[in-house]
XYZ file of N, CA, C and O in Angstrom:
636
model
N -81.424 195.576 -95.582
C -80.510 196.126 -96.561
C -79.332 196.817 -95.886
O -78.160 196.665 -96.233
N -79.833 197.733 -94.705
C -79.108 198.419 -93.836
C -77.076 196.989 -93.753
O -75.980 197.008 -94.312
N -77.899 195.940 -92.540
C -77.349 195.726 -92.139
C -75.920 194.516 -93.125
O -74.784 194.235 -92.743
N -76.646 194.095 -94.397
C -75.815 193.496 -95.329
C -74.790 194.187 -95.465
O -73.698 193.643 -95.299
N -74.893 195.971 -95.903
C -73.843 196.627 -96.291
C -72.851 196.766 -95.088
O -71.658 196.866 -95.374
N -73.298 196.786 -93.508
C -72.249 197.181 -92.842
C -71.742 195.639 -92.461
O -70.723 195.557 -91.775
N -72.497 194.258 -92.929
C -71.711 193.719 -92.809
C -70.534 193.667 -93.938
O -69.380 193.649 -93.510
N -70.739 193.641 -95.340
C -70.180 193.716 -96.169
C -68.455 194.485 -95.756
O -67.360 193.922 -95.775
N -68.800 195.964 -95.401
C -67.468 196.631 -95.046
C -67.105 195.957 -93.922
O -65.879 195.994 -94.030
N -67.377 195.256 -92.728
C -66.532 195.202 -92.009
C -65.825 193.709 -92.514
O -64.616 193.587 -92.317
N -66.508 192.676 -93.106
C -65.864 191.452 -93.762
C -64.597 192.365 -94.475
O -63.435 192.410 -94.071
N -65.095 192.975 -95.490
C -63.678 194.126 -96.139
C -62.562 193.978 -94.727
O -61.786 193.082 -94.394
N -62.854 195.087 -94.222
C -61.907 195.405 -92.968
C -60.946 194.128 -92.516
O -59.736 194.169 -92.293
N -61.931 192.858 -92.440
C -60.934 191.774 -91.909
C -60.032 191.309 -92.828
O -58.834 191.118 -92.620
N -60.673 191.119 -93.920
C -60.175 190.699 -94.960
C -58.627 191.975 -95.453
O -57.592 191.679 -96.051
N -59.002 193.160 -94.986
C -57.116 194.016 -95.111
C -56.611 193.903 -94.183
O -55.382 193.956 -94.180
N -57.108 193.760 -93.351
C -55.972 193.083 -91.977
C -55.641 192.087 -92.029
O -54.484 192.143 -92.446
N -55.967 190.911 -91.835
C -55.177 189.570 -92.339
C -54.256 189.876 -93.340
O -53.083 189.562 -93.140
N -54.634 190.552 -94.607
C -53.137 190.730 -96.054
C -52.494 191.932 -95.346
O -51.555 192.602 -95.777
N -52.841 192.018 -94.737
C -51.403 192.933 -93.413
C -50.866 192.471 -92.806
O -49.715 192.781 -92.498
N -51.690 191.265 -92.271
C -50.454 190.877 -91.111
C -49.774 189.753 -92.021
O -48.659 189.334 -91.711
N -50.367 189.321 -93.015
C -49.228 188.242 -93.821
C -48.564 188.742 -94.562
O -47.981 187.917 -95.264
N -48.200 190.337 -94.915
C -47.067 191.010 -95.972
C -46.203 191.423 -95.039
O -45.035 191.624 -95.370
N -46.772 191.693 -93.236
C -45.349 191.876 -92.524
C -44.925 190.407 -91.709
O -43.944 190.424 -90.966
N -45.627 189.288 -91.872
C -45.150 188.262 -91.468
C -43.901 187.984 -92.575
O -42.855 187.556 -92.087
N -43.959 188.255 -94.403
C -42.907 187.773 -95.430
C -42.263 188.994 -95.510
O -41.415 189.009 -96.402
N -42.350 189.809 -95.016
C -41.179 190.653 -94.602
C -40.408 190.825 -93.277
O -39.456 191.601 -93.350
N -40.630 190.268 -92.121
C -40.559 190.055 -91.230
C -39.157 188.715 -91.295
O -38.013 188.591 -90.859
N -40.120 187.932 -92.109
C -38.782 186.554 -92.368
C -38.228 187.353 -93.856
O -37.422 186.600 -94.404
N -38.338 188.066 -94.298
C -37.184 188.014 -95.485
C -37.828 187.769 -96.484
O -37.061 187.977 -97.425
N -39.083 187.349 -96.972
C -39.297 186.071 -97.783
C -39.748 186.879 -98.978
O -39.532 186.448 -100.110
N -40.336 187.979 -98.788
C -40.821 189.184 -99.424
C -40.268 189.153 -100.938
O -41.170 188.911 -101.741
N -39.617 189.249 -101.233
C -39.091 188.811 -102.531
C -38.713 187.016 -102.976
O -37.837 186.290 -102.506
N -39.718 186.726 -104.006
C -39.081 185.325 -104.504
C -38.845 185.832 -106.184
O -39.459 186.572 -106.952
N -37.555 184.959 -106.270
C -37.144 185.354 -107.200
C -37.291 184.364 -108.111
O -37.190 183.268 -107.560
N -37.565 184.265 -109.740
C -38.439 183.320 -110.260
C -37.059 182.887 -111.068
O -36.629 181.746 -110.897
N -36.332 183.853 -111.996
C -35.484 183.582 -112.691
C -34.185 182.410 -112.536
O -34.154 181.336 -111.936
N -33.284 183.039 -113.252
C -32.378 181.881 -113.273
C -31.267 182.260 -112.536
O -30.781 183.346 -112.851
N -30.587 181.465 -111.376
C -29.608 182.262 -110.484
C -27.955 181.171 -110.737
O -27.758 180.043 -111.188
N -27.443 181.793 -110.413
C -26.004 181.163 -110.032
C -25.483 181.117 -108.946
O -25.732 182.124 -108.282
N -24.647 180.144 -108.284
C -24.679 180.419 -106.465
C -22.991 180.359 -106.991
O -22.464 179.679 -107.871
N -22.514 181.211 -106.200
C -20.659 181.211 -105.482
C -20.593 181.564 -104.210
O -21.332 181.980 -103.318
N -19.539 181.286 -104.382
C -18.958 181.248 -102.499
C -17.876 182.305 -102.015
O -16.879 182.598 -102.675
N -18.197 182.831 -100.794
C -17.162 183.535 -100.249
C -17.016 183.137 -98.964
O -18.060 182.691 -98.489
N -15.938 183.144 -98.122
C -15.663 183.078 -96.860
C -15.425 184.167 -96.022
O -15.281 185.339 -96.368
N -15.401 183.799 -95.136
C -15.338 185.216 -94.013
C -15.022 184.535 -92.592
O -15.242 183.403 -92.163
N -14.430 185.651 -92.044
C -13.612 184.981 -90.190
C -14.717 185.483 -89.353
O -14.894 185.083 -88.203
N -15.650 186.587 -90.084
C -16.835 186.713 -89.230
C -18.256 187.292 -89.769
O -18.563 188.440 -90.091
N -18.762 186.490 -89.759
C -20.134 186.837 -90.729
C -21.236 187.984 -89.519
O -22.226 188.545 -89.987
N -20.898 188.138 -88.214
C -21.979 188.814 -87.539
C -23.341 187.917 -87.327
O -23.620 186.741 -87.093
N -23.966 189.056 -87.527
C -25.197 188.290 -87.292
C -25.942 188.279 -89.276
O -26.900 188.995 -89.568
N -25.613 187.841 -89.774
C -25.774 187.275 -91.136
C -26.640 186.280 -91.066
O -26.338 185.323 -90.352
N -27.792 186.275 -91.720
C -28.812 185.030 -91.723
C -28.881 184.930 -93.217
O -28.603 185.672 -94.159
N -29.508 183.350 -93.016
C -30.011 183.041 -94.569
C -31.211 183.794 -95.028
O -32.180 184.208 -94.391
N -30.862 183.878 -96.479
C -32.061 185.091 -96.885
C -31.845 186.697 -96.855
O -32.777 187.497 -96.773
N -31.049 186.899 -96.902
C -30.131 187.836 -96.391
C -30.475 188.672 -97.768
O -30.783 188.013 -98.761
N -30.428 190.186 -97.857
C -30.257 190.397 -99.720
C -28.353 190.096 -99.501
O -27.604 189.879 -98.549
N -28.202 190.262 -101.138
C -26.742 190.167 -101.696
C -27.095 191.320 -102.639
O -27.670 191.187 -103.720
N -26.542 192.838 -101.917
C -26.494 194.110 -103.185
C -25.330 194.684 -103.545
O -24.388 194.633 -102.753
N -25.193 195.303 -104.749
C -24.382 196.138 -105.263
C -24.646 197.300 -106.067
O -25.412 197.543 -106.999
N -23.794 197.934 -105.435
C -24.711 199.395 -105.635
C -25.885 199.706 -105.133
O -26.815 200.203 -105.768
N -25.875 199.366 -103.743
C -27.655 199.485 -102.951
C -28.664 198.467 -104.024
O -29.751 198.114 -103.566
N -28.400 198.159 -104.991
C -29.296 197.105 -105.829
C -29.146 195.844 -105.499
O -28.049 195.289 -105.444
N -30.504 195.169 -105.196
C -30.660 193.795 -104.550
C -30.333 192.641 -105.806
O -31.192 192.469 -106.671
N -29.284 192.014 -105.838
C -28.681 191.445 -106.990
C -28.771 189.769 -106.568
O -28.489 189.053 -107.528
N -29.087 189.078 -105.405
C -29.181 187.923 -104.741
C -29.319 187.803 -103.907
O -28.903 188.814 -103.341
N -29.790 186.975 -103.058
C -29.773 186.214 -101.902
C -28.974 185.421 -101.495
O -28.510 184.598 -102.284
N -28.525 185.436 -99.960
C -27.275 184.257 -99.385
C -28.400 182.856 -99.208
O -29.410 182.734 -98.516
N -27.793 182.017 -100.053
C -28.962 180.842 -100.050
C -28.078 180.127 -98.511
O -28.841 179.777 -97.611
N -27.014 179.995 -98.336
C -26.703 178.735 -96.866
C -25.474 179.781 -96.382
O -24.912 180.718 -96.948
N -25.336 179.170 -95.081
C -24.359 179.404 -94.457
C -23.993 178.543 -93.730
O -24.858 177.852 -93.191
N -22.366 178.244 -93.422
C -21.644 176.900 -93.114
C -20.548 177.414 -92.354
O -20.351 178.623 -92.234
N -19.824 176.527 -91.834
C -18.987 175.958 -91.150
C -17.900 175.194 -91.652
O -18.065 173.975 -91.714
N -16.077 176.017 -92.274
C -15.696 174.504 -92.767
C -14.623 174.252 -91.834
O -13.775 175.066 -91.468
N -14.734 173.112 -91.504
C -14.225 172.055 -90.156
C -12.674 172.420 -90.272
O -12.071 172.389 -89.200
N -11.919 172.770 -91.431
C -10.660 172.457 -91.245
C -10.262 174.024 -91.238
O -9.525 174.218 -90.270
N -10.481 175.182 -91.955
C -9.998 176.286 -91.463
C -11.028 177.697 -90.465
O -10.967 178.917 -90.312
N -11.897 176.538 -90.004
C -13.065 177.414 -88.854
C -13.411 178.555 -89.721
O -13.818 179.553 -89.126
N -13.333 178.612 -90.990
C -14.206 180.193 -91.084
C -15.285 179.716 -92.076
O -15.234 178.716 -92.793
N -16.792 181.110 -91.922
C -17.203 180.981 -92.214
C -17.579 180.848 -94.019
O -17.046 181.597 -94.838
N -18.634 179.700 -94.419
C -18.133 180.109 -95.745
C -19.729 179.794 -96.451
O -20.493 178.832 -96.365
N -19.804 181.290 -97.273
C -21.468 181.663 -97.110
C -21.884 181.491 -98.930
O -21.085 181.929 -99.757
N -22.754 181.044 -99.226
C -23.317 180.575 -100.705
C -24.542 181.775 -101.146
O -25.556 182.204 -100.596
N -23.963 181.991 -102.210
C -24.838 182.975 -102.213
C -25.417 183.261 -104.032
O -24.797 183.708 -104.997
N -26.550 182.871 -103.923
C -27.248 182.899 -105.152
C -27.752 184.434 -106.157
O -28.698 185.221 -106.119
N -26.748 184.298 -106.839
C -27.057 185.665 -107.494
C -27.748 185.555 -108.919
O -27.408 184.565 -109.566
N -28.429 186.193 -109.360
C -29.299 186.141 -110.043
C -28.481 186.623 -111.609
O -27.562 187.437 -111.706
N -29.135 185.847 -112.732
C -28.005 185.272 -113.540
C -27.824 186.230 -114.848
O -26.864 185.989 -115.579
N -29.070 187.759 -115.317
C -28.688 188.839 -115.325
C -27.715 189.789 -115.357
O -27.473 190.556 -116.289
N -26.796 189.660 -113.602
C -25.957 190.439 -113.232
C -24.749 189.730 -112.892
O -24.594 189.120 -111.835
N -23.888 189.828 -113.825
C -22.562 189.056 -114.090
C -20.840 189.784 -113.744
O -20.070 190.384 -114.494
N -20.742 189.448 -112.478
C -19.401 190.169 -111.792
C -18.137 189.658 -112.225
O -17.980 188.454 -112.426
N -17.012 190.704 -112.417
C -15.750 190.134 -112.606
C -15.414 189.032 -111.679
O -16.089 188.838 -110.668
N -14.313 188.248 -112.014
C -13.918 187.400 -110.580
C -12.797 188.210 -109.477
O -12.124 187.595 -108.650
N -12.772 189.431 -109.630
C -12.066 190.179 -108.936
C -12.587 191.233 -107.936
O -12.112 192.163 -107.286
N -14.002 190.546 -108.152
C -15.066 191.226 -106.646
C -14.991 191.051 -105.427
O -14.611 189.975 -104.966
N -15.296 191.952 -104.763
C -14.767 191.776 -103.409
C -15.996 191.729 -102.957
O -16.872 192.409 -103.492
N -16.307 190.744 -101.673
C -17.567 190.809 -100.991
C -17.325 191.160 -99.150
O -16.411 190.741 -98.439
N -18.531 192.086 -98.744
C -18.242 192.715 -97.502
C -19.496 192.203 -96.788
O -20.603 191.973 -97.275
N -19.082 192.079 -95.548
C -20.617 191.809 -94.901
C -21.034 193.462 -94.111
O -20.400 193.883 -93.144
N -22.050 194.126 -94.672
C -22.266 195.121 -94.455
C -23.806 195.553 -93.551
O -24.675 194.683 -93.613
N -24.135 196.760 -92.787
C -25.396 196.790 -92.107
C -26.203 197.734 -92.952
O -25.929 198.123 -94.088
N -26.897 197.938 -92.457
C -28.135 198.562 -92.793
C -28.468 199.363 -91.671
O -29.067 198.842 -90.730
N -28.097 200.787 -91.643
C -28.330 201.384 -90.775
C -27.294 201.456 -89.610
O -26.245 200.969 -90.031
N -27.175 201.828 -88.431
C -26.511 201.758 -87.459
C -26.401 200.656 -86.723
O -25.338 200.411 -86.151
N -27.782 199.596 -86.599
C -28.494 198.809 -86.112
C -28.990 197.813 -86.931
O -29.712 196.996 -86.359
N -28.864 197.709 -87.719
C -30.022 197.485 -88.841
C -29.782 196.189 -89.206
O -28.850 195.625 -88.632
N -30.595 195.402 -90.276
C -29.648 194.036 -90.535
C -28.888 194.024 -91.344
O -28.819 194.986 -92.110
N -27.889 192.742 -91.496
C -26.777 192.628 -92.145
C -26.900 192.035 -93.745
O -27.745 191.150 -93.876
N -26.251 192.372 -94.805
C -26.393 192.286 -96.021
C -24.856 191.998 -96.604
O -23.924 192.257 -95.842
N -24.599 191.537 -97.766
C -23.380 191.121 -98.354
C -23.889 192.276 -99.551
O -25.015 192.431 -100.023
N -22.913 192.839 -99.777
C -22.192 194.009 -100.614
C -21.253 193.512 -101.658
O -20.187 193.153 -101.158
N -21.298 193.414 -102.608
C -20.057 193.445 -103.836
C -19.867 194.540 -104.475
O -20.802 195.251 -104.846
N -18.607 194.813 -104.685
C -17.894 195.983 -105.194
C -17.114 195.167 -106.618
O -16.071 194.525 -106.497
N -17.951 195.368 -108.126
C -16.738 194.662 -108.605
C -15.691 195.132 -109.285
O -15.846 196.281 -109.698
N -14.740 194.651 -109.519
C -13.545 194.822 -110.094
C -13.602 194.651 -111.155
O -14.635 194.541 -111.814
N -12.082 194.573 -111.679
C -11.933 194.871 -113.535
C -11.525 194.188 -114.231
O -11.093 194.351 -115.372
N -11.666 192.888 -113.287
C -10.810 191.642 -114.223
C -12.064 191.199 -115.499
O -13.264 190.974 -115.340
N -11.219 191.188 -116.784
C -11.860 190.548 -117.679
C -12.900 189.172 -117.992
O -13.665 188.993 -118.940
N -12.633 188.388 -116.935
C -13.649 186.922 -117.202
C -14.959 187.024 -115.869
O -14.339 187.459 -114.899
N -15.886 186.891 -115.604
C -16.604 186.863 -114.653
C -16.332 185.745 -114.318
O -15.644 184.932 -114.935
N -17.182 185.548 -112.683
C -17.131 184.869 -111.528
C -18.375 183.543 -112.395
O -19.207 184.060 -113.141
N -18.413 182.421 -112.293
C -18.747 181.379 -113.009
C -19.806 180.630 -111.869
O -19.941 181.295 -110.842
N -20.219 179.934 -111.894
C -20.981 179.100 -110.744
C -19.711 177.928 -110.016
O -18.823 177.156 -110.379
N -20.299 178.391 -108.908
C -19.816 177.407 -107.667
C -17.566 178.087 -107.730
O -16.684 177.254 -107.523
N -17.274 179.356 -107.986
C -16.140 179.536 -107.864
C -16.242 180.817 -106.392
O -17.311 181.259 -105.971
N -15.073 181.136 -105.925
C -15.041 182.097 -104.639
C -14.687 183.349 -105.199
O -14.449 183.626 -106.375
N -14.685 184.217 -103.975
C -14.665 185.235 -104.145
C -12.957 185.248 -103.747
O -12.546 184.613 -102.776
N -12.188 185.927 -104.491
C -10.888 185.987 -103.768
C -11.145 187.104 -102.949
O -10.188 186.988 -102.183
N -11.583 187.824 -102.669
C -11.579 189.242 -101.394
C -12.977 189.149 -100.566
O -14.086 188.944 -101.060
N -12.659 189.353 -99.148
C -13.936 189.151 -98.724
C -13.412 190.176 -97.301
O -12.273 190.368 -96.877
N -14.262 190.517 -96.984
C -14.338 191.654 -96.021
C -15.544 190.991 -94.342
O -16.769 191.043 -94.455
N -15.096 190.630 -93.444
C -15.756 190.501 -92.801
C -16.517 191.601 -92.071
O -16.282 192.783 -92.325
N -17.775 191.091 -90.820
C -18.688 191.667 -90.311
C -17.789 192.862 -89.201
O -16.631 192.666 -88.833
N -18.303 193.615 -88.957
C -17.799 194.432 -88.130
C -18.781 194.510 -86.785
O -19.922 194.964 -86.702
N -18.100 194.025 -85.961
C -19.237 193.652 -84.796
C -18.628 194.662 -83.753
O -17.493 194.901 -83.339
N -20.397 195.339 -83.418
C -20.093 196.457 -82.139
C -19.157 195.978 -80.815
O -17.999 196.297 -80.545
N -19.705 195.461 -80.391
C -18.788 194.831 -78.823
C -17.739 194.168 -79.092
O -17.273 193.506 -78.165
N -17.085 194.135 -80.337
C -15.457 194.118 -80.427
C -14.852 195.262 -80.548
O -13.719 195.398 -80.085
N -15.521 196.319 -81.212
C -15.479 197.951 -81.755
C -14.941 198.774 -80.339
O -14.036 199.595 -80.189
N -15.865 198.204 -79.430
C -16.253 198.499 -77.818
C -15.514 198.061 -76.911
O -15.037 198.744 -76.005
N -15.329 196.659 -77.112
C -14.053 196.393 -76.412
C -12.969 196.563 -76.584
O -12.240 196.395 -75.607
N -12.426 196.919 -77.717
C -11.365 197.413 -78.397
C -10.805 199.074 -77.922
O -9.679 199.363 -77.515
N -11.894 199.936 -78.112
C -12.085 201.075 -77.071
C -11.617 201.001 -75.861
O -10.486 201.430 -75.631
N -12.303 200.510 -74.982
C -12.160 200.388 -73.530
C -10.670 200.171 -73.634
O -9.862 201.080 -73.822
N -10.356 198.826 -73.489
C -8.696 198.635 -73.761
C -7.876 199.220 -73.871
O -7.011 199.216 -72.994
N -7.755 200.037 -75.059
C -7.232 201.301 -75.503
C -7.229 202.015 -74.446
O -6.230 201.971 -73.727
N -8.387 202.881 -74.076
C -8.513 203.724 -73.359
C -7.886 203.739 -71.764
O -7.552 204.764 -71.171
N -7.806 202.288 -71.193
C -7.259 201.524 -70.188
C -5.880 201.765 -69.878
O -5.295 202.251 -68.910
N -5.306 200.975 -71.686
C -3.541 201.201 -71.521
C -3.512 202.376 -71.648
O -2.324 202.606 -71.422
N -4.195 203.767 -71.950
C -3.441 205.146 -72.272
C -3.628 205.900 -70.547
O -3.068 206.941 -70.202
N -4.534 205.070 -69.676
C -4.868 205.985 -68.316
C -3.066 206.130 -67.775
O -2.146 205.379 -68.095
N -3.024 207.060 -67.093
C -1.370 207.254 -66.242
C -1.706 206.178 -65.076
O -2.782 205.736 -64.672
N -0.208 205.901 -64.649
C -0.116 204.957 -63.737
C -0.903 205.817 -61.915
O -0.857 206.990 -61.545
N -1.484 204.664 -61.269
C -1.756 205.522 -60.428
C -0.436 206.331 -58.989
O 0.699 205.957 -58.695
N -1.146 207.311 -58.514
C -0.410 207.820 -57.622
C 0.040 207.180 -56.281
O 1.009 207.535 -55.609
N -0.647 206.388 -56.064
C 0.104 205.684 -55.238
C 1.578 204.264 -55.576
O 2.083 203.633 -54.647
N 1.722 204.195 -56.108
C 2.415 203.153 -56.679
C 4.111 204.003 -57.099
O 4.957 203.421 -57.777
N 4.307 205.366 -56.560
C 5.307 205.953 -56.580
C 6.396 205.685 -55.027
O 7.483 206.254 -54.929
């Protein structure tokens, strides 16, 4: 009798570890939320998405309002141009602006809408006219340095 019950709890035990390690494996990829409803995808472009992956949230107002379903490449003006499925609920002017924004200092990257006040909303498969690209550290950094470079005085020997 003894030994049924302590097998019993430790089967338990395995059995919450495994649904542990598979709720941080679908959070780990993103996947953590599936969304069942009915979505609409539009498009925005950007000259630099960062490190932006698919699966990405899409919030406004810190509220998770979609997911970036693809991200592309268009051949003739090199920038990026990212699809993003928003859930069909939450209905933005077409005068929204989209930002690629972090999470934290470090953290991962997310698309942000701020919307505007134009009267007709954004429709399926139309763009965003405003888009705000990624702000990437080691341009931030190199940009610094540089700066800091051209402002040094000329040296003393060169008089």
């Amino acid at each position: 009798m003894k030994k049924n019950a302590v097998d019993f709890w430790v089967g338990l035990f395995v059995l919450l570890g495994a649904l542990a390690l598979v709720f941080l494996a679908l959070k780990a990829g993103n996947l953590s939320s599936f969304t069942t409803g009915a979505q609409y995808r539009v498009l925005a472009e950007f000259d630099n998405i960062g490190g932006l992956k698919p699966r990405a949230p899409v919030k406004s107002a810190g509220v998770v309002v979609g997911r970036v379903a693809k991200i592309d490449l268009d051949p003739v003006t090199f920038r990026a141009v990212v699809a993003l499925d928003l859930e069909e609920g939450f209905k933005f002017p077409r005068d929204t602006s989209a930002k690629i924004l972090t999470s934290g200092l470090l953290g991962e990257q997310y698309v942000g809408l701020e919307p505007g006040g134009d009267e007709e909303n954004l429709v399926a498969g139309q763009k965003f006219s405003r888009t705000q690209s990624a702000v990437v550290l080691e341009n931030l950094i190199s940009q610094f340095l540089y700066s800091k470079a051209s402002d040094a005085p000329a040296s003393e020997g060169s008089k």
